Amino acid sequence: MTTRLRRWQTECLELAKVHYLHHGDFFVQATPASGKTRLAAEIAHWLLEEGLIEFVICFAPTREVVAGIQRTFTVVLKQRFGDTLASVGAAYTYQSMEYQPEDFWTLFKKYRTLTIFDEMHHCAGHDPLLSNTWGQQIIQRIQNAATYTLALSGTPWRSDELPIALARYSDPEGRLICDYRYDLQTAVHDGVCRSPRITLIDNPLIFLTEEKESTASVRAFSSFQQLLGESPISYEDLLRHDDILNAVLDLGIDRLNQVRKNVPNAGGLVVATDIEHAHQIAALLHFKNESHVVVNSQTPRSHQLIDQYRHNSTRWIVAVSMISEGTDIQRLCVCVYLSRIRTELHYRQVLGRILRKMGDSDYTAWLYVIAEPLLRKYSQRIADDLPEDQAIVQTQKINQRLEKARSGQMSGDDVSWAAANDDPLLPAEEINQREMLSVEPPKLTLSFSEYYRQHLLSLT
């Protein structure tokens, strides 16, 4: 690979060389879009050159990320890398772990291997009762068999607050111990990543009409936060409202027009909630004469479409759970976040998709998001950079879940499902409240003032 290593990559590589002399596991936290895959390939190259390993096995969350790993490793290692004859290694999805034949796992015992886990936060596992499927495979088949492991994450915590497999935590604080950290603020300062400009979009005058049988009432709200907190309207209701979609998309389109004056092939990403929502957004983009492509898990040849978008000049890509982490499309520099997922982990991973730089003069990324309270809080924390408390294991909550599992209140499948989906279980009172809300709902009509407030945050 002709490009020189970045300063942080060189620094981390040298640290890994020393670390692996005494320890088998190495954990790196590096902000999304900073170049973790290249770093991993260089570490693998050094271990192979030194004769310390014979094979490299990589795991990643999606097929798209796996394809990117294979491309990078093939170039850096100057050897075949992939599931082909005479390869020095291969990359697989985490989902494929449970379908691997038994002889696949013997590789880790028969040969000296470096096993790389990309976006390691997907794998929960310190205790078999509180491990998801992927974490269990790592604990049972890899942890004590692989010669070396390299864990990578841009967002090293889980929304369900379970510990990450292979990670170490301080005692008694429960703070994640990383062997190397490279945060977003430093990456922006070093010129490695674009500086994000996050625009929170609000509306100062919202009318909600509620019709019950023969009566109707109209209430006014001065912000989305007040509307969501004091009415039956949900955040997802806002995401599907044409008035809001048009307003947010228009801001993204205007920004992409400005960026394209200097970068003709600059692209925009719209993160949609589900397939129906994606096609609703696509219809609005079509009406605005905006070229676009839609990709989701059911789209034929979706990975080919993503690769085509990577190299062509289509303006927008509308995605459902396809371009959330690890996907490298450098020309993406504008994002409209319209996903119903409101976890800081997912939000930061999406932001990472527009932070990859294309050149020295390419220094700004733009993200547009509805000013929902949680997303507002996450946006401010990004502006303040990653808070230390995000990497802390909530020991009390973990113990509570463990005791519940042991007492038989939660089946093993329930624990695995909750961890695998990175989503804490709902308490009974919240479930009951949701059921009550669904009984004979009133007819609701929303209308908005034409003026939308914008609050710009930035990381400098």
PDB file of C-alpha atoms in Angstrom, residues 18-153:
ATOM      1  CA  VAL A  18       6.118  -4.451  22.541  1.00  0.00           C
ATOM      2  CA  HIS A  19       2.781  -5.547  24.006  1.00  0.00           C
ATOM      3  CA  TYR A  20       2.691  -8.872  22.140  1.00  0.00           C
ATOM      4  CA  LEU A  21       6.052  -9.851  23.632  1.00  0.00           C
ATOM      5  CA  HIS A  22       4.312 -10.352  26.976  1.00  0.00           C
ATOM      6  CA  HIS A  23       0.547 -10.484  26.321  1.00  0.00           C
ATOM      7  CA  GLY A  24      -1.643 -12.268  23.792  1.00  0.00           C
ATOM      8  CA  ASP A  25      -4.599  -9.861  23.689  1.00  0.00           C
ATOM      9  CA  PHE A  26      -4.508  -6.245  22.435  1.00  0.00           C
ATOM     10  CA  PHE A  27      -7.525  -3.893  22.572  1.00  0.00           C
ATOM     11  CA  VAL A  28      -7.638  -0.708  20.460  1.00  0.00           C
ATOM     12  CA  GLN A  29     -10.228   2.045  20.686  1.00  0.00           C
ATOM     13  CA  ALA A  30      -9.961   4.309  17.649  1.00  0.00           C
ATOM     14  CA  THR A  31     -12.655   6.680  16.479  1.00  0.00           C
ATOM     15  CA  PRO A  32     -14.726   5.582  13.460  1.00  0.00           C
ATOM     16  CA  ALA A  33     -13.132   6.508  10.108  1.00  0.00           C
ATOM     17  CA  SER A  34      -9.608   6.848  11.539  1.00  0.00           C
ATOM     18  CA  GLY A  35      -8.159   3.792   9.768  1.00  0.00           C
ATOM     19  CA  LYS A  36      -8.475   0.771  12.081  1.00  0.00           C
ATOM     20  CA  THR A  37      -8.473  -1.759   9.225  1.00  0.00           C
ATOM     21  CA  ARG A  38      -5.166  -0.480   7.876  1.00  0.00           C
ATOM     22  CA  LEU A  39      -3.686  -0.636  11.379  1.00  0.00           C
ATOM     23  CA  ALA A  40      -4.865  -4.238  11.801  1.00  0.00           C
ATOM     24  CA  ALA A  41      -3.342  -5.219   8.462  1.00  0.00           C
ATOM     25  CA  GLU A  42       0.015  -3.683   9.435  1.00  0.00           C
ATOM     26  CA  ILE A  43       0.029  -5.543  12.767  1.00  0.00           C
ATOM     27  CA  ALA A  44      -0.764  -8.790  10.935  1.00  0.00           C
ATOM     28  CA  HIS A  45       2.009  -8.070   8.411  1.00  0.00           C
ATOM     29  CA  TRP A  46       4.562  -7.570  11.185  1.00  0.00           C
ATOM     30  CA  LEU A  47       3.579 -10.791  12.997  1.00  0.00           C
ATOM     31  CA  LEU A  48       3.814 -12.767   9.743  1.00  0.00           C
ATOM     32  CA  GLU A  49       7.180 -11.221   8.836  1.00  0.00           C
ATOM     33  CA  GLU A  50       8.543 -12.082  12.287  1.00  0.00           C
ATOM     34  CA  GLY A  51       7.342 -15.667  11.926  1.00  0.00           C
ATOM     35  CA  LEU A  52       5.184 -15.364  15.037  1.00  0.00           C
ATOM     36  CA  ILE A  53       1.982 -16.480  13.293  1.00  0.00           C
ATOM     37  CA  GLU A  54       0.963 -18.628  10.340  1.00  0.00           C
ATOM     38  CA  PHE A  55      -2.610 -17.495   9.709  1.00  0.00           C
ATOM     39  CA  VAL A  56      -4.812 -14.415  10.188  1.00  0.00           C
ATOM     40  CA  ILE A  57      -8.528 -14.850  10.869  1.00  0.00           C
ATOM     41  CA  CYS A  58     -10.807 -11.779  10.973  1.00  0.00           C
ATOM     42  CA  PHE A  59     -14.388 -11.364  12.130  1.00  0.00           C
ATOM     43  CA  ALA A  60     -16.592  -8.340  11.398  1.00  0.00           C
ATOM     44  CA  PRO A  61     -20.282  -7.409  11.783  1.00  0.00           C
ATOM     45  CA  THR A  62     -21.323  -7.233   8.096  1.00  0.00           C
ATOM     46  CA  ARG A  63     -20.445  -8.635   4.689  1.00  0.00           C
ATOM     47  CA  GLU A  64     -19.619  -5.146   3.475  1.00  0.00           C
ATOM     48  CA  VAL A  65     -17.015  -4.703   6.223  1.00  0.00           C
ATOM     49  CA  VAL A  66     -15.634  -8.184   5.533  1.00  0.00           C
ATOM     50  CA  ALA A  67     -15.151  -7.240   1.873  1.00  0.00           C
ATOM     51  CA  GLY A  68     -13.292  -4.072   2.909  1.00  0.00           C
ATOM     52  CA  ILE A  69     -11.015  -6.078   5.210  1.00  0.00           C
ATOM     53  CA  GLN A  70     -10.185  -8.511   2.425  1.00  0.00           C
ATOM     54  CA  ARG A  71      -9.281  -5.690   0.039  1.00  0.00           C
ATOM     55  CA  THR A  72      -7.023  -3.924   2.536  1.00  0.00           C
ATOM     56  CA  PHE A  73      -5.284  -7.071   3.817  1.00  0.00           C
ATOM     57  CA  THR A  74      -4.599  -8.357   0.300  1.00  0.00           C
ATOM     58  CA  VAL A  75      -2.756  -5.134  -0.554  1.00  0.00           C
ATOM     59  CA  VAL A  76      -0.858  -4.719   2.745  1.00  0.00           C
ATOM     60  CA  LEU A  77       0.138  -8.370   3.156  1.00  0.00           C
ATOM     61  CA  LYS A  78       0.957  -8.765  -0.555  1.00  0.00           C
ATOM     62  CA  GLN A  79      -0.529 -12.243  -0.329  1.00  0.00           C
ATOM     63  CA  ARG A  80      -3.855 -13.899  -1.039  1.00  0.00           C
ATOM     64  CA  PHE A  81      -6.350 -13.074   1.651  1.00  0.00           C
ATOM     65  CA  GLY A  82      -9.823 -14.522   1.495  1.00  0.00           C
ATOM     66  CA  ASP A  83     -11.623 -17.812   1.507  1.00  0.00           C
ATOM     67  CA  THR A  84      -9.504 -19.197  -1.345  1.00  0.00           C
ATOM     68  CA  LEU A  85      -6.851 -21.863  -1.758  1.00  0.00           C
ATOM     69  CA  ALA A  86      -3.389 -20.953  -0.403  1.00  0.00           C
ATOM     70  CA  SER A  87      -4.631 -17.848   1.419  1.00  0.00           C
ATOM     71  CA  VAL A  88      -2.711 -16.550   4.404  1.00  0.00           C
ATOM     72  CA  GLY A  89      -6.034 -15.848   6.086  1.00  0.00           C
ATOM     73  CA  ALA A  90      -9.667 -14.913   5.640  1.00  0.00           C
ATOM     74  CA  ALA A  91     -12.423 -12.688   7.019  1.00  0.00           C
ATOM     75  CA  TYR A  92     -15.877 -13.778   8.123  1.00  0.00           C
ATOM     76  CA  THR A  93     -18.993 -12.204   9.609  1.00  0.00           C
ATOM     77  CA  TYR A  94     -19.817 -12.763  13.270  1.00  0.00           C
ATOM     78  CA  GLN A  95     -23.105 -14.307  12.118  1.00  0.00           C
ATOM     79  CA  SER A  96     -21.171 -17.079  10.346  1.00  0.00           C
ATOM     80  CA  MET A  97     -19.558 -18.282  13.576  1.00  0.00           C
ATOM     81  CA  GLU A  98     -22.357 -20.654  14.527  1.00  0.00           C
ATOM     82  CA  TYR A  99     -22.361 -22.228  11.048  1.00  0.00           C
ATOM     83  CA  GLN A 100     -18.645 -22.999  10.801  1.00  0.00           C
ATOM     84  CA  PRO A 101     -17.742 -26.714  10.637  1.00  0.00           C
ATOM     85  CA  GLU A 102     -15.835 -28.249  13.531  1.00  0.00           C
ATOM     86  CA  ASP A 103     -12.585 -28.484  11.551  1.00  0.00           C
ATOM     87  CA  PHE A 104     -12.621 -24.687  11.140  1.00  0.00           C
ATOM     88  CA  TRP A 105     -12.136 -24.264  14.882  1.00  0.00           C
ATOM     89  CA  THR A 106      -9.197 -26.666  14.920  1.00  0.00           C
ATOM     90  CA  LEU A 107      -7.201 -24.029  13.010  1.00  0.00           C
ATOM     91  CA  PHE A 108      -6.796 -22.046  16.231  1.00  0.00           C
ATOM     92  CA  LYS A 109      -5.277 -25.046  18.036  1.00  0.00           C
ATOM     93  CA  LYS A 110      -3.165 -26.529  15.242  1.00  0.00           C
ATOM     94  CA  TYR A 111      -1.648 -23.276  13.952  1.00  0.00           C
ATOM     95  CA  ARG A 112      -0.355 -20.031  15.352  1.00  0.00           C
ATOM     96  CA  THR A 113      -3.034 -17.465  14.533  1.00  0.00           C
ATOM     97  CA  LEU A 114      -3.785 -13.801  14.928  1.00  0.00           C
ATOM     98  CA  THR A 115      -7.544 -13.424  15.375  1.00  0.00           C
ATOM     99  CA  ILE A 116      -8.912  -9.938  14.697  1.00  0.00           C
ATOM    100  CA  PHE A 117     -12.320  -8.776  15.921  1.00  0.00           C
ATOM    101  CA  ASP A 118     -13.604  -5.644  14.204  1.00  0.00           C
ATOM    102  CA  GLU A 119     -16.211  -3.586  16.104  1.00  0.00           C
ATOM    103  CA  MET A 120     -15.695  -5.845  19.107  1.00  0.00           C
ATOM    104  CA  HIS A 121     -18.511  -4.201  21.068  1.00  0.00           C
ATOM    105  CA  HIS A 122     -20.929  -6.497  19.212  1.00  0.00           C
ATOM    106  CA  CYS A 123     -19.611  -9.431  21.230  1.00  0.00           C
ATOM    107  CA  ALA A 124     -20.790  -9.612  24.830  1.00  0.00           C
ATOM    108  CA  GLY A 125     -19.169 -12.217  26.989  1.00  0.00           C
ATOM    109  CA  HIS A 126     -17.509 -12.551  30.351  1.00  0.00           C
ATOM    110  CA  ASP A 127     -20.049 -14.930  31.866  1.00  0.00           C
ATOM    111  CA  PRO A 128     -21.729 -17.656  29.762  1.00  0.00           C
ATOM    112  CA  LEU A 129     -25.125 -16.613  31.138  1.00  0.00           C
ATOM    113  CA  LEU A 130     -24.633 -13.036  29.985  1.00  0.00           C
ATOM    114  CA  SER A 131     -23.003 -13.623  26.621  1.00  0.00           C
ATOM    115  CA  ASN A 132     -24.593 -13.298  23.233  1.00  0.00           C
ATOM    116  CA  THR A 133     -24.052 -16.014  20.630  1.00  0.00           C
ATOM    117  CA  TRP A 134     -20.900 -14.399  19.243  1.00  0.00           C
ATOM    118  CA  GLY A 135     -19.417 -13.796  22.667  1.00  0.00           C
ATOM    119  CA  GLN A 136     -19.989 -17.423  23.623  1.00  0.00           C
ATOM    120  CA  GLN A 137     -18.160 -18.631  20.522  1.00  0.00           C
ATOM    121  CA  ILE A 138     -15.198 -16.402  21.361  1.00  0.00           C
ATOM    122  CA  ILE A 139     -15.073 -17.543  24.985  1.00  0.00           C
ATOM    123  CA  GLN A 140     -15.434 -21.234  24.192  1.00  0.00           C
ATOM    124  CA  ARG A 141     -13.462 -21.604  20.950  1.00  0.00           C
ATOM    125  CA  ILE A 142     -10.994 -18.730  20.509  1.00  0.00           C
ATOM    126  CA  GLN A 143     -10.076 -17.097  23.810  1.00  0.00           C
ATOM    127  CA  ASN A 144      -7.620 -19.760  24.965  1.00  0.00           C
ATOM    128  CA  ALA A 145      -6.761 -21.143  21.519  1.00  0.00           C
ATOM    129  CA  ALA A 146      -5.647 -18.188  19.359  1.00  0.00           C
ATOM    130  CA  THR A 147      -1.982 -17.235  19.670  1.00  0.00           C
ATOM    131  CA  TYR A 148      -2.777 -13.513  19.511  1.00  0.00           C
ATOM    132  CA  THR A 149      -5.987 -11.509  19.399  1.00  0.00           C
ATOM    133  CA  LEU A 150      -6.598  -7.936  18.266  1.00  0.00           C
ATOM    134  CA  ALA A 151      -9.883  -6.290  19.272  1.00  0.00           C
ATOM    135  CA  LEU A 152     -10.926  -3.071  17.522  1.00  0.00           C
ATOM    136  CA  SER A 153     -13.772  -0.699  18.338  1.00  0.00           C
TER     137      SER A 153
END
